[in-house]
Tab-separated table of C-alpha atoms in Angstrom:
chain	number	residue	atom	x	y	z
A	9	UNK	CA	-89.226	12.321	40.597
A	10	UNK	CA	-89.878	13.413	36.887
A	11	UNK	CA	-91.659	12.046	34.559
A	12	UNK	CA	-88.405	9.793	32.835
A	13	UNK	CA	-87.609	8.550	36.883
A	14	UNK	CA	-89.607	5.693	37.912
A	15	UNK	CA	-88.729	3.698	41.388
A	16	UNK	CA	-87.082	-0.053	40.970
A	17	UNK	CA	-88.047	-2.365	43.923
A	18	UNK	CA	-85.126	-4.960	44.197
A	19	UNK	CA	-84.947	-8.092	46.524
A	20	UNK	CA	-82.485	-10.680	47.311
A	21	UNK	CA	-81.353	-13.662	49.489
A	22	UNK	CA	-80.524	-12.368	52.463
A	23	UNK	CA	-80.242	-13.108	56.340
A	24	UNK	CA	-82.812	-11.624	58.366
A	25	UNK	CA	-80.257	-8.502	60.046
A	26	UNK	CA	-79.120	-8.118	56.325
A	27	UNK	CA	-80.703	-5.717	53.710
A	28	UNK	CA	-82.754	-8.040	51.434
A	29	UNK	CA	-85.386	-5.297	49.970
A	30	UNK	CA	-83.953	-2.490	48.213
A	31	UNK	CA	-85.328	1.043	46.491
A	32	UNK	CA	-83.643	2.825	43.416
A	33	UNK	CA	-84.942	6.023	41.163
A	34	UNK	CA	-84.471	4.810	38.078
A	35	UNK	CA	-83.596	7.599	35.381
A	36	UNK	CA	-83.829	6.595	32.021
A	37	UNK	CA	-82.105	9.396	29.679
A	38	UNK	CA	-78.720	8.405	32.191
A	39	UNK	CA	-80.076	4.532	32.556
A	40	UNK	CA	-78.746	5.702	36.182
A	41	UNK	CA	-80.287	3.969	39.047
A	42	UNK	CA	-79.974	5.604	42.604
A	43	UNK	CA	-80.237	4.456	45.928
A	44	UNK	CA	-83.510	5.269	47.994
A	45	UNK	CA	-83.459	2.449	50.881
A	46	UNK	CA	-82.541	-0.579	52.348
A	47	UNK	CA	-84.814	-2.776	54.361
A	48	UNK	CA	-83.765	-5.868	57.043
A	49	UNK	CA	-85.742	-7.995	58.415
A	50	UNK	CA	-86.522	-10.602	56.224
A	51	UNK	CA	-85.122	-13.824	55.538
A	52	UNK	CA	-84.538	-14.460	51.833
A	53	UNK	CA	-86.889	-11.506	50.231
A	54	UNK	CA	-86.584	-13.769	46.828
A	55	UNK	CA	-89.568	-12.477	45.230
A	56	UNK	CA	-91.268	-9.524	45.964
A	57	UNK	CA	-95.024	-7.508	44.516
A	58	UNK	CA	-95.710	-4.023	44.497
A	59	UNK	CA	-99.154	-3.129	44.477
A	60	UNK	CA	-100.876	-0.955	42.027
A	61	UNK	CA	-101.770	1.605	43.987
A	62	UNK	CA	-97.687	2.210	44.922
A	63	UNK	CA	-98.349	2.177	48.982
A	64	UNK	CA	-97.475	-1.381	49.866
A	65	UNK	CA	-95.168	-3.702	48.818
A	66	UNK	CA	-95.048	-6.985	49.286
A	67	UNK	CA	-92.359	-9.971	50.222
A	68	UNK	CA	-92.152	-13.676	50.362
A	69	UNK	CA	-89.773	-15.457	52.768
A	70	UNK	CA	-87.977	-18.403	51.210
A	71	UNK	CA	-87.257	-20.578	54.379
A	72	UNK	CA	-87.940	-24.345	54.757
A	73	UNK	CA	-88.884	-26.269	58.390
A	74	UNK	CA	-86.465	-29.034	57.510
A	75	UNK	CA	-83.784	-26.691	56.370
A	76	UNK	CA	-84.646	-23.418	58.476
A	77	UNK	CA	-87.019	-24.834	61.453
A	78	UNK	CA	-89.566	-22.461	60.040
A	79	UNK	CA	-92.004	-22.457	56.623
A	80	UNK	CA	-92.278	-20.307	54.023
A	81	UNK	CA	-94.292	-16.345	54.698
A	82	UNK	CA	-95.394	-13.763	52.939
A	83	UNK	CA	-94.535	-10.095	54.501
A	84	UNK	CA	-96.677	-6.771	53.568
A	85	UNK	CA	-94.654	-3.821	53.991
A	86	UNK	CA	-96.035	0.234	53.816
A	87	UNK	CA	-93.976	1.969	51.049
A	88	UNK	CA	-92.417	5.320	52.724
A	89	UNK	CA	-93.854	8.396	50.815
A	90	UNK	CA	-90.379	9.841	51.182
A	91	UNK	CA	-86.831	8.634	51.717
A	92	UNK	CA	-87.301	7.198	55.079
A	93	UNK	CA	-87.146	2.975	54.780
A	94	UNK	CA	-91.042	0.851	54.726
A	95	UNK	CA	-92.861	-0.337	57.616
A	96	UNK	CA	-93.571	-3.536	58.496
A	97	UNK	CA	-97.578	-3.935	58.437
A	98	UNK	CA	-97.607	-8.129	59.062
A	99	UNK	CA	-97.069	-11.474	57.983
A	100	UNK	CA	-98.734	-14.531	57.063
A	101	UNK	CA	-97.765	-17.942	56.371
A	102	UNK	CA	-97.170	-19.298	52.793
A	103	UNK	CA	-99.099	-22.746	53.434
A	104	UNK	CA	-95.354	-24.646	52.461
A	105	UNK	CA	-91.955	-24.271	52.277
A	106	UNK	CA	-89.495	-21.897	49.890
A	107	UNK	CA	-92.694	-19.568	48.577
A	108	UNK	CA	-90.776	-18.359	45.767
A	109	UNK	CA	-93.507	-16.446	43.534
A	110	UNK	CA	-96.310	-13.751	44.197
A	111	UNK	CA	-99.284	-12.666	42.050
A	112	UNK	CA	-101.925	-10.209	42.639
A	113	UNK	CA	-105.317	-10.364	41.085
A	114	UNK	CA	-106.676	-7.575	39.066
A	115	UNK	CA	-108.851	-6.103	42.011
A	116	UNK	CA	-105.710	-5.991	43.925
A	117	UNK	CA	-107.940	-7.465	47.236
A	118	UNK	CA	-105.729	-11.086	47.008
A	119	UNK	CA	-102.521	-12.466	46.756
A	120	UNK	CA	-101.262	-15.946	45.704
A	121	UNK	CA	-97.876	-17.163	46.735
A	122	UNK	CA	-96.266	-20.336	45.199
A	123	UNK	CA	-94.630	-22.657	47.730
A	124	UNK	CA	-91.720	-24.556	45.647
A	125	UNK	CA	-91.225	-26.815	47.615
A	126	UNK	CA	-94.033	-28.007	48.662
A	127	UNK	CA	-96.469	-27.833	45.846
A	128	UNK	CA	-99.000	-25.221	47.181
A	129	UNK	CA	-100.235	-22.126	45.834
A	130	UNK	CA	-102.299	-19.933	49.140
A	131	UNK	CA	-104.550	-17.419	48.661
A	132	UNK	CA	-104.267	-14.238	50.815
A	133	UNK	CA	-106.517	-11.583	51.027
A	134	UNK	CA	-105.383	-8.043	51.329
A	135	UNK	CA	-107.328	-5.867	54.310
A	136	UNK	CA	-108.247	-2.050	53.805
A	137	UNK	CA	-104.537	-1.202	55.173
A	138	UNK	CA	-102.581	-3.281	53.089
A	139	UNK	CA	-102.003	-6.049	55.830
A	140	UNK	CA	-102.512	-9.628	54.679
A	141	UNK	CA	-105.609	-11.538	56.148
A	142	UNK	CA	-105.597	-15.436	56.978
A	143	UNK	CA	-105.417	-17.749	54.047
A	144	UNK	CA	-108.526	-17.960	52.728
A	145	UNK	CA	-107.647	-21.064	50.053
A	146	UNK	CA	-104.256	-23.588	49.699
A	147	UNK	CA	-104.220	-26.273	46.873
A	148	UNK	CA	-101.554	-28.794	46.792
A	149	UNK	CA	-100.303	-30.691	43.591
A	150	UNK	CA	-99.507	-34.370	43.583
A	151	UNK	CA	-97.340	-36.349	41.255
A	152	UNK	CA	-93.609	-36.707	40.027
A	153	UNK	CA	-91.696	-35.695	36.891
A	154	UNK	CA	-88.559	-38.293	34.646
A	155	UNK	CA	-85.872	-35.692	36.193
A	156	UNK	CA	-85.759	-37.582	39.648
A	157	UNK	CA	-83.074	-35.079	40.683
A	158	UNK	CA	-85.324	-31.913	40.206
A	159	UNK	CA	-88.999	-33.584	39.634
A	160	UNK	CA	-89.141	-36.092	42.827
A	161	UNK	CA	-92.452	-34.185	43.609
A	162	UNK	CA	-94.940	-31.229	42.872
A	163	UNK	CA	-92.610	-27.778	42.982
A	164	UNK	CA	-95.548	-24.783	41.814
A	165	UNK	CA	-92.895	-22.189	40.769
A	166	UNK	CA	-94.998	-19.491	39.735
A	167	UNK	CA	-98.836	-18.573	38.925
A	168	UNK	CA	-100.855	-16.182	36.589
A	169	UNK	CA	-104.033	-14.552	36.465
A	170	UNK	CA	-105.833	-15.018	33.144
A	171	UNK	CA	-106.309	-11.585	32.062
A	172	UNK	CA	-110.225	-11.358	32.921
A	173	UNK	CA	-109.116	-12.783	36.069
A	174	UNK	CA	-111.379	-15.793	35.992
A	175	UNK	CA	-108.984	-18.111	36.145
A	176	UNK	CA	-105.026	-18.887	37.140
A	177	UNK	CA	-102.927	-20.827	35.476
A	178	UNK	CA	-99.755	-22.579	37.701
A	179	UNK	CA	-96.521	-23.458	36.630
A	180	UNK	CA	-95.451	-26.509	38.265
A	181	UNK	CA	-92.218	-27.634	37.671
A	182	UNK	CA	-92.336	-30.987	39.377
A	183	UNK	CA	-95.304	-32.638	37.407
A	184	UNK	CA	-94.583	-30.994	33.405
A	185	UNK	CA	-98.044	-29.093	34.153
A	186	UNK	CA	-99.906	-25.811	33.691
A	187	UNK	CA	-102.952	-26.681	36.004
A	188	UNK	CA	-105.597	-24.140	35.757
A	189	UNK	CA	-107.974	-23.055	38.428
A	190	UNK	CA	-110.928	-20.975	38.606
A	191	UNK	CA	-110.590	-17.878	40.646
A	192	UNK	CA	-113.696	-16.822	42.854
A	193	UNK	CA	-112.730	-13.162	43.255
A	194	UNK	CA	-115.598	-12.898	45.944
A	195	UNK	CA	-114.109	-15.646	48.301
A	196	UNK	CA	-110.344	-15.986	47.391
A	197	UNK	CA	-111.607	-19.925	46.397
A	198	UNK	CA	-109.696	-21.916	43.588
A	199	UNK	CA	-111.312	-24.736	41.986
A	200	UNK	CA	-109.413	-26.959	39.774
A	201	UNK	CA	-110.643	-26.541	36.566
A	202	UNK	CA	-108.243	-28.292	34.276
A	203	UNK	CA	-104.460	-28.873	33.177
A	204	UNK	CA	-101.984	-28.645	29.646
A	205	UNK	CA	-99.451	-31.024	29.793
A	206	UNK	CA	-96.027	-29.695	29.159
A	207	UNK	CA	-92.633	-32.431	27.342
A	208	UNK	CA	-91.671	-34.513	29.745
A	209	UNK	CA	-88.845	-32.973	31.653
A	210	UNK	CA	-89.132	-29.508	30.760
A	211	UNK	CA	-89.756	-27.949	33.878
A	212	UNK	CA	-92.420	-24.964	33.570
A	213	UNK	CA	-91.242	-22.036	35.462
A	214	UNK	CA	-92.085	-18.274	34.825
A	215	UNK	CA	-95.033	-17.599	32.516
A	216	UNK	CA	-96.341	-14.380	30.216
A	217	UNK	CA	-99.785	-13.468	28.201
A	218	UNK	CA	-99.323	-11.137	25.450
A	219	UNK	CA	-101.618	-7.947	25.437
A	220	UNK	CA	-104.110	-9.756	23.567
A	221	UNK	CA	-104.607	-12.379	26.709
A	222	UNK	CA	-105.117	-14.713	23.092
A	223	UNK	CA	-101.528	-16.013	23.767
A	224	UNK	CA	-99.362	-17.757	26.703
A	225	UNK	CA	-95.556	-18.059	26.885
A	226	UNK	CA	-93.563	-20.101	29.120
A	227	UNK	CA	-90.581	-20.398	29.911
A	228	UNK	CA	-89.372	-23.897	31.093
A	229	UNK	CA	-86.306	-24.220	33.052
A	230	UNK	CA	-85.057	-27.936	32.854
A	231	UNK	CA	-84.739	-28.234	29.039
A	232	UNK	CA	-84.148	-24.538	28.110
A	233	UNK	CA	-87.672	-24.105	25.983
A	234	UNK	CA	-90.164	-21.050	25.821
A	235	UNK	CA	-93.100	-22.667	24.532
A	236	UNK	CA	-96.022	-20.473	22.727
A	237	UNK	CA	-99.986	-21.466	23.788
A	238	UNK	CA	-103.356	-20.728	22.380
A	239	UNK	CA	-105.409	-19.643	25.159
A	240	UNK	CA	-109.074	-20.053	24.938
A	241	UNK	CA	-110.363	-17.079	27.637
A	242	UNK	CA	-113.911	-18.670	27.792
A	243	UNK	CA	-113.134	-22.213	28.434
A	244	UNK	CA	-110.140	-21.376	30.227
A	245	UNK	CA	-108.045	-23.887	27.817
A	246	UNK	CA	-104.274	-23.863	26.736
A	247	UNK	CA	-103.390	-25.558	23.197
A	248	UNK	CA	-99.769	-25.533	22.603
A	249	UNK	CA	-98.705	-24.136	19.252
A	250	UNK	CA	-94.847	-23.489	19.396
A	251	UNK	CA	-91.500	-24.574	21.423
A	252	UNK	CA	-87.934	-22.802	20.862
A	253	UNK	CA	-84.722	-23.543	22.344
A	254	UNK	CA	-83.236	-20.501	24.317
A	255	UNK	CA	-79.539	-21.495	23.791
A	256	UNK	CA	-77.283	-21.815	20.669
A	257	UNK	CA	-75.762	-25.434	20.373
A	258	UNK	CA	-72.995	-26.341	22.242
A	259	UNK	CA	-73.863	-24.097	25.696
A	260	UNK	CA	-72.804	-25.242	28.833
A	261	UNK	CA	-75.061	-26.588	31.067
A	262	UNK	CA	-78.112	-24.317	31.807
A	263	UNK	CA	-81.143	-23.517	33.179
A	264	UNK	CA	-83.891	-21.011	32.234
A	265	UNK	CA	-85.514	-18.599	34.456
A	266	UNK	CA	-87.453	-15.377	33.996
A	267	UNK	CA	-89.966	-14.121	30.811
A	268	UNK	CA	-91.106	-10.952	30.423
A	269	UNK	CA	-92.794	-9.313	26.369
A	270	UNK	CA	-92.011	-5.731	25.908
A	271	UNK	CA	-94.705	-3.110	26.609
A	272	UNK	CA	-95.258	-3.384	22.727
A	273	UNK	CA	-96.028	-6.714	22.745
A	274	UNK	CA	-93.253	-7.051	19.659
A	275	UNK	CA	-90.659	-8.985	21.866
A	276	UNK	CA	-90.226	-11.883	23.992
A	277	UNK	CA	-87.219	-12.116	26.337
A	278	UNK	CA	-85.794	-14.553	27.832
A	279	UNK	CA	-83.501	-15.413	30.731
A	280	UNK	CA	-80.525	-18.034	30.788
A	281	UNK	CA	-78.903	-18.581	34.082
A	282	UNK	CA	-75.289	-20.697	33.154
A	283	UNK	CA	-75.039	-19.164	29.554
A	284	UNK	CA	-75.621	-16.315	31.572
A	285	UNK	CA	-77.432	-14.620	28.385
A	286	UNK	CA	-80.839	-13.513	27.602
A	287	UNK	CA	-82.687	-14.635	24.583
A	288	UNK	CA	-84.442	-12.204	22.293
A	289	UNK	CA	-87.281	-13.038	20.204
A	290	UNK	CA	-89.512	-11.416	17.736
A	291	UNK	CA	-93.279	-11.993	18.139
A	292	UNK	CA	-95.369	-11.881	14.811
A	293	UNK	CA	-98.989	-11.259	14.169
A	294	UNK	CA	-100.472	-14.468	14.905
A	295	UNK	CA	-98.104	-14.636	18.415
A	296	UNK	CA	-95.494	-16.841	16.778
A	297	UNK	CA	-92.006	-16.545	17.732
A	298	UNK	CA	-88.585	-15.823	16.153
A	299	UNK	CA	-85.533	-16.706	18.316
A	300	UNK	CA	-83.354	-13.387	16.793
A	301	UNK	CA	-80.688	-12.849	19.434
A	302	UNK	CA	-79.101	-14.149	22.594
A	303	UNK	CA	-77.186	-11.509	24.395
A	304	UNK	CA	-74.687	-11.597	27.539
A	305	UNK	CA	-76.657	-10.640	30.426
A	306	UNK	CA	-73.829	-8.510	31.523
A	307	UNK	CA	-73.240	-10.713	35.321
A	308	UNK	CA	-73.879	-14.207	36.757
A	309	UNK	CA	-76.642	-16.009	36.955
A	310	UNK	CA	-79.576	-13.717	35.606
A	311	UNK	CA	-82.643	-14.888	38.167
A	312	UNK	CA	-84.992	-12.471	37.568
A	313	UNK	CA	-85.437	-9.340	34.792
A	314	UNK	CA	-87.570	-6.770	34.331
A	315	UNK	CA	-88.173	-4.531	31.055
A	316	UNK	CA	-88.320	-0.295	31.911
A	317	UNK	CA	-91.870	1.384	30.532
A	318	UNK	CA	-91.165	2.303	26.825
A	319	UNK	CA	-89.011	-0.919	26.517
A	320	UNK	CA	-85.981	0.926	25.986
A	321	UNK	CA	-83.867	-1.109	28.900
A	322	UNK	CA	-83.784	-4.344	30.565
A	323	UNK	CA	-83.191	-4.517	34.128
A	324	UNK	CA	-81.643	-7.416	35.339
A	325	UNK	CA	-81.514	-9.266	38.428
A	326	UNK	CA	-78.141	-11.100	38.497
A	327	UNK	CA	-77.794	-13.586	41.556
A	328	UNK	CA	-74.392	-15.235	41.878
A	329	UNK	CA	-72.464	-11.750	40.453
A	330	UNK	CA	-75.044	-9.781	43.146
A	331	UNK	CA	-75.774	-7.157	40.837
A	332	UNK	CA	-78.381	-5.219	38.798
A	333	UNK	CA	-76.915	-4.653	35.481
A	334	UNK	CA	-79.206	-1.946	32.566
A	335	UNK	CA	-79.303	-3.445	29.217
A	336	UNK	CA	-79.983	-1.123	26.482
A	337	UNK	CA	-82.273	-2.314	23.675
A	338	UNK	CA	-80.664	-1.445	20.470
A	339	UNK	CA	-83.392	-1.268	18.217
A	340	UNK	CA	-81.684	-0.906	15.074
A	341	UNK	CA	-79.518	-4.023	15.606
A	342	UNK	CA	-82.781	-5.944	17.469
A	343	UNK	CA	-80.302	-7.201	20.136
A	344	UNK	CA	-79.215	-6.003	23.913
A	345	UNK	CA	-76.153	-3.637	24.631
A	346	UNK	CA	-73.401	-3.732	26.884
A	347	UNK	CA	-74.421	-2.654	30.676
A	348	UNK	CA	-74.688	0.818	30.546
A	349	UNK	CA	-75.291	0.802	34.649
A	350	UNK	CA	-74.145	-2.142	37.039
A	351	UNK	CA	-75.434	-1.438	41.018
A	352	UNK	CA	-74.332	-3.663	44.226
A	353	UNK	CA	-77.109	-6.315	45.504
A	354	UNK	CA	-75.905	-9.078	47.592
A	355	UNK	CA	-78.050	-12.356	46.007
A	356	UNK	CA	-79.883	-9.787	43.716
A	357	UNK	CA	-82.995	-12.418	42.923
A	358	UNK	CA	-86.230	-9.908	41.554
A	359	UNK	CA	-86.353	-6.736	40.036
A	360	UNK	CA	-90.223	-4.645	39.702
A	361	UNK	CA	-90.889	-1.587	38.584
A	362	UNK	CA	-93.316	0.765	40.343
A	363	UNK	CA	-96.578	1.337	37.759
């Protein structure tokens, strides 16, 4: 590939004899993608990791034991050097059920997977060949949110490394909480260490530092907020500073999902699955935002986005249309084109780009 081609890892819900992990070259001049492989095997690839070093690849499961006799895993795959499809190097379990987040630490030696539905975040260490080793931490949340249709327990969506990687913050949906642990990077141990509380009924879901690792976004699904925090690197503390809406008045019902800054640091963007639109905001100098756009995310149901290296393009993951659709970003406007490239993925759910 040149040096404007970079590879897009896509996953999706999927059945296990159906393709759920997916490959595309990724030209930007064009904003072309192209098909490199398809991989079955996996039940609902929701979420998936590529590590730094671009030779494995890894895969959470989304299954439940009430609803799928099984729990949640997390699969490590071997990236092909070529065209020819991954290899499967092993599986762990996810310590609960519908894992439905993966984060890898900066030494790129563990793993933490978010169990939804359950409550857990597991630590997994990654062996010499890429293969996950047994658990070597789980911590389970306890408590209850006012939404007693979506907060009737603890639902960890999604987890960060602080960017000195002492500590990890959680998202937990169920409990209105960004609990924060810290990381022992010699034994894969988390040790509660403390918690911000989010509104009551917002939901945490998907979270963002901005290249400073001064400032935290969040994006919180049940009342359609990003919400800006002060983070405090040495104590490991989160003072909230800012909430937005993501929607203009009178949307339709909605829930928020992904966040992701440009590689500037000058953006925030935001995804809105029922508006089916992404919101756009400016970030100023102190890491205050400025809600200056929300643009169609060109299908159904965006899940999951991811911005292209030199910000030029979003990439998004759009679930109930099962598509990728490439957003331009118009700079002189400050808003999102229309889809300049739309590719078939049944239950399209995460998008990453290969560093």
């Amino acid at each position: 590939m040149t040096i404007s081609q970079r590879l897009l890892y896509v996953s999706g819900y999927a059945a296990a004899d159906a393709p759920g992990i997916h490959a595309f070259s990724f030209d930007a001049p064009s904003a072309s993608l192209a098909a490199r492989w398809s991989f079955p095997g996996i039940v609902n690839p929701s979420f998936i990791v590529a590590h730094p070093n671009g030779r494995w690849l890894y895969a959470v499961s989304e299954t439940s034991q009430q609803q799928d006799g099984v729990s949640g895993a997390v699969w490590s795959l071997a990236l092909p050097d070529a065209m020819g499809g991954p290899q499967v190097l092993n599986h762990q379990v996810s310590g609960g059920d519908w894992p439905c987040h993966l984060a890898l630490d900066a030494t790129g030696r563990w793993l933490l997977v978010s169990n939804y539905a359950s409550g857990t975040v597991g630590v997994l260490p990654i062996l010499e060949n890429g293969a996950l080793g047994e658990m070597s931490d789980l911590v389970r949340h306890h408590g209850s949110g006012p939404n007693a249709e979506r907060q009737e327990g603890p639902h960890a969506h999604s987890t960060i490394f602080a960017p000195d990687n002492r500590f990890v913050l959680v998202a937990d949906l169920g409990i209105d909480q960004l609990v924060v642990y810290a990381f022992d990077s010699a034994s894969g141990q988390l040790h509660r260490h403390g918690q911000a509380h989010a509104r009551p009924g917002s939901g945490p879901r998907h979270m963002a530092f901005d290249p400073t690792g001064q400032r935290l976004y969040v994006a919180h699904e049940l009342d359609n907020t990003v919400v800006v925090y002060d983070y405090a690197a040495e104590h490991g503390e989160l003072t909230m500073r800012q909430r937005l809406e993501t929607l203009p008045p009178g949307a339709p019902e909605n829930t928020v999902a992904d966040i992701h800054l440009s590689p500037q640091g000058d953006r925030l963007y935001v995804s809105n699955r029922g508006h089916d639109s992404i919101a756009v905001f400016t970030i100023a100098s102190d890491g205050s935002l400025e809600r200056i756009a929300i643009e169609p995310c060109g299908g159904h149901w965006p899940r999951n986005f991811a911005v292209a290296p030199g910000g030029e393009f979003l990439l998004v993951a759009n679930q109930y249309s099962n598509e990728i659709t490439v957003l331009p970003v118009l700079e002189k406007e400050a808003t999102l084109g229309e889809p300049r490239t739309r590719v078939v993925v049944p239950g399209a759910s995460c998008v990453q780009v290969a560093t």
